Amino acid sequence: MKRRFTLEAAGQDFSGKLAQPNGGQAGLPVLLAIHGGTYDCDYFDIPGHSLLDRAVARGFHVVAIDRPGYGNSSPLPDAPDLIQKNADALNAALPALLDALGLAGRPVCLIGHSIGGAVALTLAALCEGWPLVGVAVSGVGVETPSESAEAYAQMPRQYFVELPGPVKDQVMFGPEGSYPPDMPAASHAAHRPVPLSELTDITGGWQDRLAGIAARIRVPVHYRQGEHEKLWLVSAARVEDFARLFTASPQVDAALVPGAGHCIDYHLAGPAFQDSQLDFAASLESAEAQP
């Protein structure tokens, strides 16, 4: 069963999708799915590529949240560290949100993609008042190409910007043949304008903050990066560099995904990738929650 929601928590509105199995499997963590920039929570629920459907079939409860400024979630005041501000807002709101959705006290595993992965890691480093057992991220790394920051810096200063569909398709996907025939078109249903400060933060300040954030995360980490990633500089060595930042984590599972671009979920490698995230989350069943 899936339903949309809009709820008030910590002084602002949050919207998203709640996906629930019939009964569910005892002991599994709740999955909090955090979308990236230029997509809303439907990123995780495109028909035929839905993490929500795959997770519910395995007994998970999933909350796919609209981050601030997406869907019916209240936008935040503009700020150069808007990723940190996203994490602060979610950290403050999560106890009330989980309670309102009937999931109070349940252990949580974060799943974040791209800027949502940066938010998920920042949120995992905060983790106040709700039980965290793990975090799985993709489409985020240690360094972006310098031309990305330059391009975003030249955009007109306004809160929201919209990237043209053809441009997004070019950077979000690997080469032709790496994704199924319905892509990239099927992904367009989740396209949304993006706060410009998210783009300038992910290509600038967030990378400077990453080492400090990672060092404060004390739960297991799952990390995947697509072989054909275009928004981050990618190599096996850079994946290892990213993994080494999590000095307090008891377990870091990091790897490249062959044959996939930035949006791994939407490639032929997507089902196996999603299964690896769910296998990771299922392995946390007996893990000790933070805090």
PDB file of C-alpha atoms in Angstrom:
ATOM      1  CA  MET A   1       0.000   0.000   0.000  1.00  0.00           C
ATOM      2  CA  LYS A   2       1.275   3.463  -0.917  1.00  0.00           C
ATOM      3  CA  ARG A   3      -0.130   6.857  -0.044  1.00  0.00           C
ATOM      4  CA  ARG A   4       0.959  10.467  -0.275  1.00  0.00           C
ATOM      5  CA  PHE A   5       1.082  12.611   2.821  1.00  0.00           C
ATOM      6  CA  THR A   6       1.611  16.213   3.886  1.00  0.00           C
ATOM      7  CA  LEU A   7       2.349  16.744   7.559  1.00  0.00           C
ATOM      8  CA  GLU A   8       3.485  19.612   9.758  1.00  0.00           C
ATOM      9  CA  ALA A   9       6.557  18.964  11.894  1.00  0.00           C
ATOM     10  CA  ALA A  10       9.063  21.264  13.607  1.00  0.00           C
ATOM     11  CA  GLY A  11       7.285  24.318  12.254  1.00  0.00           C
ATOM     12  CA  GLN A  12       7.154  23.436   8.573  1.00  0.00           C
ATOM     13  CA  ASP A  13       5.300  21.200   6.139  1.00  0.00           C
ATOM     14  CA  PHE A  14       6.743  17.976   4.735  1.00  0.00           C
ATOM     15  CA  SER A  15       5.221  15.875   1.978  1.00  0.00           C
ATOM     16  CA  GLY A  16       6.149  12.516   0.521  1.00  0.00           C
ATOM     17  CA  LYS A  17       5.049   8.932   0.013  1.00  0.00           C
ATOM     18  CA  LEU A  18       4.559   6.227   2.607  1.00  0.00           C
ATOM     19  CA  ALA A  19       4.827   2.644   1.322  1.00  0.00           C
ATOM     20  CA  GLN A  20       3.743  -0.139   3.676  1.00  0.00           C
ATOM     21  CA  PRO A  21       3.636  -3.922   3.321  1.00  0.00           C
ATOM     22  CA  ASN A  22       0.774  -6.001   4.619  1.00  0.00           C
ATOM     23  CA  GLY A  23       2.079  -6.637   8.102  1.00  0.00           C
ATOM     24  CA  GLY A  24       5.758  -6.169   7.351  1.00  0.00           C
ATOM     25  CA  GLN A  25       8.706  -8.133   8.630  1.00  0.00           C
ATOM     26  CA  ALA A  26       9.512  -7.682  12.297  1.00  0.00           C
ATOM     27  CA  GLY A  27      12.927  -6.211  12.993  1.00  0.00           C
ATOM     28  CA  LEU A  28      13.500  -4.527   9.642  1.00  0.00           C
ATOM     29  CA  PRO A  29      14.386  -0.837   9.822  1.00  0.00           C
ATOM     30  CA  VAL A  30      12.208   1.844   8.317  1.00  0.00           C
ATOM     31  CA  LEU A  31      13.782   3.145   5.100  1.00  0.00           C
ATOM     32  CA  LEU A  32      13.885   6.929   4.766  1.00  0.00           C
ATOM     33  CA  ALA A  33      14.525   7.632   1.078  1.00  0.00           C
ATOM     34  CA  ILE A  34      15.973  11.082   0.312  1.00  0.00           C
ATOM     35  CA  HIS A  35      15.919  12.214  -3.327  1.00  0.00           C
ATOM     36  CA  GLY A  36      18.523  14.283  -5.118  1.00  0.00           C
ATOM     37  CA  GLY A  37      18.391  17.678  -6.747  1.00  0.00           C
ATOM     38  CA  THR A  38      16.009  18.301  -9.676  1.00  0.00           C
ATOM     39  CA  TYR A  39      13.832  15.294  -8.670  1.00  0.00           C
ATOM     40  CA  ASP A  40      11.102  14.904  -6.048  1.00  0.00           C
ATOM     41  CA  CYS A  41      10.256  11.825  -3.964  1.00  0.00           C
ATOM     42  CA  ASP A  42       8.829  10.100  -7.048  1.00  0.00           C
ATOM     43  CA  TYR A  43      12.436   9.457  -8.050  1.00  0.00           C
ATOM     44  CA  PHE A  44      12.105   6.315  -5.918  1.00  0.00           C
ATOM     45  CA  ASP A  45       8.747   5.263  -7.389  1.00  0.00           C
ATOM     46  CA  ILE A  46       8.970   5.338 -11.179  1.00  0.00           C
ATOM     47  CA  PRO A  47       6.914   2.342 -12.440  1.00  0.00           C
ATOM     48  CA  GLY A  48       9.180  -0.552 -13.350  1.00  0.00           C
ATOM     49  CA  HIS A  49      12.095   1.007 -11.446  1.00  0.00           C
ATOM     50  CA  SER A  50      10.509   1.560  -8.042  1.00  0.00           C
ATOM     51  CA  LEU A  51      12.622   1.109  -4.931  1.00  0.00           C
ATOM     52  CA  LEU A  52       9.382   1.455  -2.955  1.00  0.00           C
ATOM     53  CA  ASP A  53       7.796  -1.546  -4.699  1.00  0.00           C
ATOM     54  CA  ARG A  54      10.920  -3.652  -4.327  1.00  0.00           C
ATOM     55  CA  ALA A  55      11.277  -2.745  -0.646  1.00  0.00           C
ATOM     56  CA  VAL A  56       7.631  -3.372   0.249  1.00  0.00           C
ATOM     57  CA  ALA A  57       7.830  -6.809  -1.410  1.00  0.00           C
ATOM     58  CA  ARG A  58      10.572  -7.633   1.090  1.00  0.00           C
ATOM     59  CA  GLY A  59       8.623  -6.391   4.108  1.00  0.00           C
ATOM     60  CA  PHE A  60      10.086  -2.907   4.562  1.00  0.00           C
ATOM     61  CA  HIS A  61       8.188   0.241   5.452  1.00  0.00           C
ATOM     62  CA  VAL A  62       9.477   3.136   3.321  1.00  0.00           C
ATOM     63  CA  VAL A  63       9.101   6.884   3.746  1.00  0.00           C
ATOM     64  CA  ALA A  64      10.131   8.716   0.557  1.00  0.00           C
ATOM     65  CA  ILE A  65      10.320  12.303   1.708  1.00  0.00           C
ATOM     66  CA  ASP A  66      10.081  15.457  -0.385  1.00  0.00           C
ATOM     67  CA  ARG A  67      13.016  17.543   0.737  1.00  0.00           C
ATOM     68  CA  PRO A  68      12.370  21.220   1.558  1.00  0.00           C
ATOM     69  CA  GLY A  69      11.279  23.083  -1.566  1.00  0.00           C
ATOM     70  CA  TYR A  70      10.004  19.972  -3.352  1.00  0.00           C
ATOM     71  CA  GLY A  71       6.425  18.709  -3.550  1.00  0.00           C
ATOM     72  CA  ASN A  72       4.430  20.291  -0.735  1.00  0.00           C
ATOM     73  CA  SER A  73       7.449  20.539   1.588  1.00  0.00           C
ATOM     74  CA  SER A  74       8.124  24.102   2.710  1.00  0.00           C
ATOM     75  CA  PRO A  75      11.192  25.708   1.115  1.00  0.00           C
ATOM     76  CA  LEU A  76      13.976  26.843   3.415  1.00  0.00           C
ATOM     77  CA  PRO A  77      15.470  30.327   3.463  1.00  0.00           C
ATOM     78  CA  ASP A  78      18.251  30.569   0.913  1.00  0.00           C
ATOM     79  CA  ALA A  79      21.705  29.813   2.289  1.00  0.00           C
ATOM     80  CA  PRO A  80      25.128  28.855   0.889  1.00  0.00           C
ATOM     81  CA  ASP A  81      25.078  25.673   3.030  1.00  0.00           C
ATOM     82  CA  LEU A  82      21.581  24.604   1.971  1.00  0.00           C
ATOM     83  CA  ILE A  83      22.486  20.893   2.208  1.00  0.00           C
ATOM     84  CA  GLN A  84      23.308  21.343   5.901  1.00  0.00           C
ATOM     85  CA  LYS A  85      20.074  23.276   6.365  1.00  0.00           C
ATOM     86  CA  ASN A  86      18.124  20.396   4.724  1.00  0.00           C
ATOM     87  CA  ALA A  87      19.672  17.957   7.184  1.00  0.00           C
ATOM     88  CA  ASP A  88      18.973  20.254  10.137  1.00  0.00           C
ATOM     89  CA  ALA A  89      15.307  20.534   9.122  1.00  0.00           C
ATOM     90  CA  LEU A  90      14.868  16.783   8.671  1.00  0.00           C
ATOM     91  CA  ASN A  91      16.676  16.016  11.919  1.00  0.00           C
ATOM     92  CA  ALA A  92      14.331  18.324  13.834  1.00  0.00           C
ATOM     93  CA  ALA A  93      11.208  16.983  12.110  1.00  0.00           C
ATOM     94  CA  LEU A  94      11.871  13.235  11.993  1.00  0.00           C
ATOM     95  CA  PRO A  95      10.598  12.247  15.451  1.00  0.00           C
ATOM     96  CA  ALA A  96       7.233  13.944  14.819  1.00  0.00           C
ATOM     97  CA  LEU A  97       7.032  12.673  11.227  1.00  0.00           C
ATOM     98  CA  LEU A  98       7.697   9.073  12.221  1.00  0.00           C
ATOM     99  CA  ASP A  99       5.173   9.348  15.020  1.00  0.00           C
ATOM    100  CA  ALA A 100       2.489  10.776  12.701  1.00  0.00           C
ATOM    101  CA  LEU A 101       3.118   7.976  10.189  1.00  0.00           C
ATOM    102  CA  GLY A 102       2.781   5.282  12.863  1.00  0.00           C
ATOM    103  CA  LEU A 103       6.502   4.471  12.861  1.00  0.00           C
ATOM    104  CA  ALA A 104       7.645   6.065  16.126  1.00  0.00           C
ATOM    105  CA  GLY A 105      10.625   4.384  17.754  1.00  0.00           C
ATOM    106  CA  ARG A 106      11.399   2.164  14.756  1.00  0.00           C
ATOM    107  CA  PRO A 107      15.072   1.968  13.735  1.00  0.00           C
ATOM    108  CA  VAL A 108      15.839   3.943  10.576  1.00  0.00           C
ATOM    109  CA  CYS A 109      18.116   3.278   7.607  1.00  0.00           C
ATOM    110  CA  LEU A 110      18.695   6.282   5.351  1.00  0.00           C
ATOM    111  CA  ILE A 111      18.860   5.851   1.566  1.00  0.00           C
ATOM    112  CA  GLY A 112      20.038   8.930  -0.311  1.00  0.00           C
ATOM    113  CA  HIS A 113      20.787   9.678  -3.937  1.00  0.00           C
ATOM    114  CA  SER A 114      23.029  12.485  -5.235  1.00  0.00           C
ATOM    115  CA  ILE A 115      22.356  15.705  -3.274  1.00  0.00           C
ATOM    116  CA  GLY A 116      19.993  13.537  -1.237  1.00  0.00           C
ATOM    117  CA  GLY A 117      23.004  11.341  -0.457  1.00  0.00           C
ATOM    118  CA  ALA A 118      24.862  14.398   0.800  1.00  0.00           C
ATOM    119  CA  VAL A 119      21.829  15.301   2.914  1.00  0.00           C
ATOM    120  CA  ALA A 120      21.588  11.711   4.201  1.00  0.00           C
ATOM    121  CA  LEU A 121      25.231  11.670   5.293  1.00  0.00           C
ATOM    122  CA  THR A 122      24.891  15.071   6.949  1.00  0.00           C
ATOM    123  CA  LEU A 123      21.716  13.866   8.670  1.00  0.00           C
ATOM    124  CA  ALA A 124      23.453  10.677   9.831  1.00  0.00           C
ATOM    125  CA  ALA A 125      26.163  12.796  11.441  1.00  0.00           C
ATOM    126  CA  LEU A 126      23.484  14.744  13.376  1.00  0.00           C
ATOM    127  CA  CYS A 127      21.035  11.987  14.342  1.00  0.00           C
ATOM    128  CA  GLU A 128      19.318  13.473  17.393  1.00  0.00           C
ATOM    129  CA  GLY A 129      16.136  12.042  18.908  1.00  0.00           C
ATOM    130  CA  TRP A 130      15.551   9.170  16.483  1.00  0.00           C
ATOM    131  CA  PRO A 131      17.236   5.743  16.125  1.00  0.00           C
ATOM    132  CA  LEU A 132      19.617   5.374  13.155  1.00  0.00           C
ATOM    133  CA  VAL A 133      21.100   1.988  12.198  1.00  0.00           C
ATOM    134  CA  GLY A 134      22.660   2.606   8.774  1.00  0.00           C
ATOM    135  CA  VAL A 135      22.999   4.832   5.715  1.00  0.00           C
ATOM    136  CA  ALA A 136      23.176   3.905   2.010  1.00  0.00           C
ATOM    137  CA  VAL A 137      24.138   6.542  -0.552  1.00  0.00           C
ATOM    138  CA  SER A 138      24.858   6.757  -4.267  1.00  0.00           C
ATOM    139  CA  GLY A 139      25.619   9.468  -6.810  1.00  0.00           C
ATOM    140  CA  VAL A 140      27.834  11.442  -4.441  1.00  0.00           C
ATOM    141  CA  GLY A 141      31.606  11.498  -4.060  1.00  0.00           C
ATOM    142  CA  VAL A 142      34.743  13.354  -3.064  1.00  0.00           C
ATOM    143  CA  GLU A 143      35.181  15.760  -5.986  1.00  0.00           C
ATOM    144  CA  THR A 144      33.120  17.240  -8.811  1.00  0.00           C
ATOM    145  CA  PRO A 145      34.576  18.487 -12.107  1.00  0.00           C
ATOM    146  CA  SER A 146      35.619  22.146 -11.826  1.00  0.00           C
ATOM    147  CA  GLU A 147      33.444  23.093 -14.794  1.00  0.00           C
ATOM    148  CA  SER A 148      30.299  22.128 -12.851  1.00  0.00           C
ATOM    149  CA  ALA A 149      30.863  24.757 -10.159  1.00  0.00           C
ATOM    150  CA  GLU A 150      31.753  27.303 -12.841  1.00  0.00           C
ATOM    151  CA  ALA A 151      28.532  26.623 -14.750  1.00  0.00           C
ATOM    152  CA  TYR A 152      26.324  26.961 -11.667  1.00  0.00           C
ATOM    153  CA  ALA A 153      28.113  30.155 -10.597  1.00  0.00           C
ATOM    154  CA  GLN A 154      27.188  31.752 -13.923  1.00  0.00           C
ATOM    155  CA  MET A 155      23.458  31.074 -13.545  1.00  0.00           C
ATOM    156  CA  PRO A 156      21.208  34.051 -12.708  1.00  0.00           C
ATOM    157  CA  ARG A 157      20.803  34.349  -8.949  1.00  0.00           C
ATOM    158  CA  GLN A 158      17.316  33.116  -8.119  1.00  0.00           C
ATOM    159  CA  TYR A 159      16.002  30.590  -5.641  1.00  0.00           C
ATOM    160  CA  PHE A 160      14.803  27.919  -8.103  1.00  0.00           C
ATOM    161  CA  VAL A 161      16.299  26.980 -11.454  1.00  0.00           C
ATOM    162  CA  GLU A 162      15.121  24.356 -13.909  1.00  0.00           C
ATOM    163  CA  LEU A 163      17.554  22.265 -15.900  1.00  0.00           C
ATOM    164  CA  PRO A 164      16.342  21.409 -19.425  1.00  0.00           C
ATOM    165  CA  GLY A 165      15.299  17.778 -19.861  1.00  0.00           C
ATOM    166  CA  PRO A 166      17.842  16.995 -22.607  1.00  0.00           C
ATOM    167  CA  VAL A 167      20.670  18.362 -20.445  1.00  0.00           C
ATOM    168  CA  LYS A 168      19.550  16.229 -17.505  1.00  0.00           C
ATOM    169  CA  ASP A 169      19.254  13.115 -19.656  1.00  0.00           C
ATOM    170  CA  GLN A 170      22.813  13.635 -20.846  1.00  0.00           C
ATOM    171  CA  VAL A 171      24.359  13.881 -17.371  1.00  0.00           C
ATOM    172  CA  MET A 172      22.088  11.520 -15.420  1.00  0.00           C
ATOM    173  CA  PHE A 173      22.483   8.493 -17.690  1.00  0.00           C
ATOM    174  CA  GLY A 174      25.281   6.326 -18.988  1.00  0.00           C
ATOM    175  CA  PRO A 175      25.770   5.417 -22.638  1.00  0.00           C
ATOM    176  CA  GLU A 176      22.949   4.123 -24.806  1.00  0.00           C
ATOM    177  CA  GLY A 177      22.452   0.439 -24.081  1.00  0.00           C
ATOM    178  CA  SER A 178      23.130   0.866 -20.349  1.00  0.00           C
ATOM    179  CA  TYR A 179      19.470   1.699 -19.599  1.00  0.00           C
ATOM    180  CA  PRO A 180      16.150   0.099 -20.655  1.00  0.00           C
ATOM    181  CA  PRO A 181      14.002   1.391 -23.552  1.00  0.00           C
ATOM    182  CA  ASP A 182      11.581   3.359 -21.323  1.00  0.00           C
ATOM    183  CA  MET A 183      14.424   5.489 -19.989  1.00  0.00           C
ATOM    184  CA  PRO A 184      15.243   8.346 -19.818  1.00  0.00           C
ATOM    185  CA  ALA A 185      11.641   9.348 -20.703  1.00  0.00           C
ATOM    186  CA  ALA A 186      10.065   7.529 -17.743  1.00  0.00           C
ATOM    187  CA  SER A 187      12.230   9.462 -15.267  1.00  0.00           C
ATOM    188  CA  HIS A 188      10.792  12.795 -16.426  1.00  0.00           C
ATOM    189  CA  ALA A 189       7.719  12.263 -14.219  1.00  0.00           C
ATOM    190  CA  ALA A 190       9.908  13.073 -11.198  1.00  0.00           C
ATOM    191  CA  HIS A 191      11.591  16.178 -12.683  1.00  0.00           C
ATOM    192  CA  ARG A 192      11.303  19.345 -10.594  1.00  0.00           C
ATOM    193  CA  PRO A 193      13.024  22.750 -10.294  1.00  0.00           C
ATOM    194  CA  VAL A 194      16.017  22.767  -7.938  1.00  0.00           C
ATOM    195  CA  PRO A 195      17.168  25.424  -5.475  1.00  0.00           C
ATOM    196  CA  LEU A 196      20.286  26.893  -7.088  1.00  0.00           C
ATOM    197  CA  SER A 197      22.086  26.960  -3.731  1.00  0.00           C
ATOM    198  CA  GLU A 198      21.881  23.152  -3.591  1.00  0.00           C
ATOM    199  CA  LEU A 199      23.880  23.013  -6.825  1.00  0.00           C
ATOM    200  CA  THR A 200      26.483  25.536  -5.711  1.00  0.00           C
ATOM    201  CA  ASP A 201      26.781  23.838  -2.300  1.00  0.00           C
ATOM    202  CA  ILE A 202      27.259  20.287  -3.634  1.00  0.00           C
ATOM    203  CA  THR A 203      29.980  21.518  -6.014  1.00  0.00           C
ATOM    204  CA  GLY A 204      31.653  23.657  -3.367  1.00  0.00           C
ATOM    205  CA  GLY A 205      31.197  23.920   0.382  1.00  0.00           C
ATOM    206  CA  TRP A 206      29.745  20.457   0.982  1.00  0.00           C
ATOM    207  CA  GLN A 207      32.891  18.823  -0.382  1.00  0.00           C
ATOM    208  CA  ASP A 208      34.927  20.839   2.138  1.00  0.00           C
ATOM    209  CA  ARG A 209      32.626  19.670   4.945  1.00  0.00           C
ATOM    210  CA  LEU A 210      32.531  16.009   3.871  1.00  0.00           C
ATOM    211  CA  ALA A 211      35.506  14.715   5.860  1.00  0.00           C
ATOM    212  CA  GLY A 212      34.177  16.173   9.105  1.00  0.00           C
ATOM    213  CA  ILE A 213      30.692  14.837   8.404  1.00  0.00           C
ATOM    214  CA  ALA A 214      31.911  11.324   7.569  1.00  0.00           C
ATOM    215  CA  ALA A 215      34.086  11.132  10.676  1.00  0.00           C
ATOM    216  CA  ARG A 216      31.006  11.633  12.891  1.00  0.00           C
ATOM    217  CA  ILE A 217      28.976   8.769  11.382  1.00  0.00           C
ATOM    218  CA  ARG A 218      29.003   5.757  13.703  1.00  0.00           C
ATOM    219  CA  VAL A 219      26.718   3.364  11.812  1.00  0.00           C
ATOM    220  CA  PRO A 220      27.388   1.036   8.835  1.00  0.00           C
ATOM    221  CA  VAL A 221      27.657   2.731   5.438  1.00  0.00           C
ATOM    222  CA  HIS A 222      26.747   1.378   1.983  1.00  0.00           C
ATOM    223  CA  TYR A 223      28.129   3.352  -0.971  1.00  0.00           C
ATOM    224  CA  ARG A 224      27.767   2.863  -4.708  1.00  0.00           C
ATOM    225  CA  GLN A 225      28.892   5.019  -7.624  1.00  0.00           C
ATOM    226  CA  GLY A 226      28.103   4.413 -11.280  1.00  0.00           C
ATOM    227  CA  GLU A 227      30.943   3.550 -13.633  1.00  0.00           C
ATOM    228  CA  HIS A 228      29.684   6.155 -16.127  1.00  0.00           C
ATOM    229  CA  GLU A 229      29.059   8.885 -13.542  1.00  0.00           C
ATOM    230  CA  LYS A 230      29.312  12.355 -15.143  1.00  0.00           C
ATOM    231  CA  LEU A 231      28.627  14.671 -12.201  1.00  0.00           C
ATOM    232  CA  TRP A 232      31.498  13.391 -10.039  1.00  0.00           C
ATOM    233  CA  LEU A 233      35.082  12.417 -10.810  1.00  0.00           C
ATOM    234  CA  VAL A 234      35.004   8.636 -10.613  1.00  0.00           C
ATOM    235  CA  SER A 235      37.547   5.844 -10.343  1.00  0.00           C
ATOM    236  CA  ALA A 236      38.091   2.821  -8.127  1.00  0.00           C
ATOM    237  CA  ALA A 237      40.672   4.841  -6.202  1.00  0.00           C
ATOM    238  CA  ARG A 238      38.206   7.682  -5.584  1.00  0.00           C
ATOM    239  CA  VAL A 239      35.611   5.215  -4.314  1.00  0.00           C
ATOM    240  CA  GLU A 240      38.225   3.933  -1.860  1.00  0.00           C
ATOM    241  CA  ASP A 241      39.088   7.515  -0.876  1.00  0.00           C
ATOM    242  CA  PHE A 242      35.425   8.148  -0.110  1.00  0.00           C
ATOM    243  CA  ALA A 243      35.150   4.968   1.966  1.00  0.00           C
ATOM    244  CA  ARG A 244      38.226   5.834   4.045  1.00  0.00           C
ATOM    245  CA  LEU A 245      36.569   9.015   5.306  1.00  0.00           C
ATOM    246  CA  PHE A 246      34.187   7.012   7.555  1.00  0.00           C
ATOM    247  CA  THR A 247      36.679   6.490  10.334  1.00  0.00           C
ATOM    248  CA  ALA A 248      34.066   5.865  13.057  1.00  0.00           C
ATOM    249  CA  SER A 249      31.823   3.531  11.054  1.00  0.00           C
ATOM    250  CA  PRO A 250      31.994  -0.169  12.008  1.00  0.00           C
ATOM    251  CA  GLN A 251      31.438  -1.217   8.361  1.00  0.00           C
ATOM    252  CA  VAL A 252      31.795   0.482   4.973  1.00  0.00           C
ATOM    253  CA  ASP A 253      30.723  -1.364   1.807  1.00  0.00           C
ATOM    254  CA  ALA A 254      31.857   0.728  -1.182  1.00  0.00           C
ATOM    255  CA  ALA A 255      31.983  -0.191  -4.869  1.00  0.00           C
ATOM    256  CA  LEU A 256      31.616   0.989  -8.444  1.00  0.00           C
ATOM    257  CA  VAL A 257      28.542  -0.235 -10.336  1.00  0.00           C
ATOM    258  CA  PRO A 258      29.540  -1.340 -13.839  1.00  0.00           C
ATOM    259  CA  GLY A 259      27.407  -0.143 -16.715  1.00  0.00           C
ATOM    260  CA  ALA A 260      25.546   2.597 -14.824  1.00  0.00           C
ATOM    261  CA  GLY A 261      25.433   6.365 -14.881  1.00  0.00           C
ATOM    262  CA  HIS A 262      24.490   8.847 -12.160  1.00  0.00           C
ATOM    263  CA  CYS A 263      20.916   7.579 -11.642  1.00  0.00           C
ATOM    264  CA  ILE A 264      21.857   3.939 -11.062  1.00  0.00           C
ATOM    265  CA  ASP A 265      18.230   3.055 -10.243  1.00  0.00           C
ATOM    266  CA  TYR A 266      17.210   3.751 -13.847  1.00  0.00           C
ATOM    267  CA  HIS A 267      19.847   1.615 -15.556  1.00  0.00           C
ATOM    268  CA  LEU A 268      19.912  -2.082 -16.396  1.00  0.00           C
ATOM    269  CA  ALA A 269      22.041  -2.431 -13.276  1.00  0.00           C
ATOM    270  CA  GLY A 270      19.237  -0.835 -11.213  1.00  0.00           C
ATOM    271  CA  PRO A 271      17.472  -3.952  -9.865  1.00  0.00           C
ATOM    272  CA  ALA A 272      20.713  -5.510  -8.577  1.00  0.00           C
ATOM    273  CA  PHE A 273      21.756  -2.142  -7.144  1.00  0.00           C
ATOM    274  CA  GLN A 274      18.465  -1.727  -5.284  1.00  0.00           C
ATOM    275  CA  ASP A 275      18.694  -5.309  -4.033  1.00  0.00           C
ATOM    276  CA  SER A 276      22.158  -4.567  -2.646  1.00  0.00           C
ATOM    277  CA  GLN A 277      20.779  -1.575  -0.743  1.00  0.00           C
ATOM    278  CA  LEU A 278      17.917  -3.671   0.646  1.00  0.00           C
ATOM    279  CA  ASP A 279      20.268  -6.527   1.539  1.00  0.00           C
ATOM    280  CA  PHE A 280      22.365  -3.988   3.430  1.00  0.00           C
ATOM    281  CA  ALA A 281      19.320  -2.613   5.248  1.00  0.00           C
ATOM    282  CA  ALA A 282      18.115  -6.140   6.113  1.00  0.00           C
ATOM    283  CA  SER A 283      21.546  -6.960   7.556  1.00  0.00           C
ATOM    284  CA  LEU A 284      21.053  -4.154  10.086  1.00  0.00           C
ATOM    285  CA  GLU A 285      18.139  -5.951  11.734  1.00  0.00           C
ATOM    286  CA  SER A 286      20.090  -6.651  14.917  1.00  0.00           C
ATOM    287  CA  ALA A 287      22.362  -3.601  14.730  1.00  0.00           C
ATOM    288  CA  GLU A 288      22.575  -1.200  17.647  1.00  0.00           C
ATOM    289  CA  ALA A 289      20.920   2.098  16.813  1.00  0.00           C
ATOM    290  CA  GLN A 290      22.617   5.470  17.114  1.00  0.00           C
ATOM    291  CA  PRO A 291      22.251   7.343  19.387  1.00  0.00           C
TER     292      PRO A 291
END
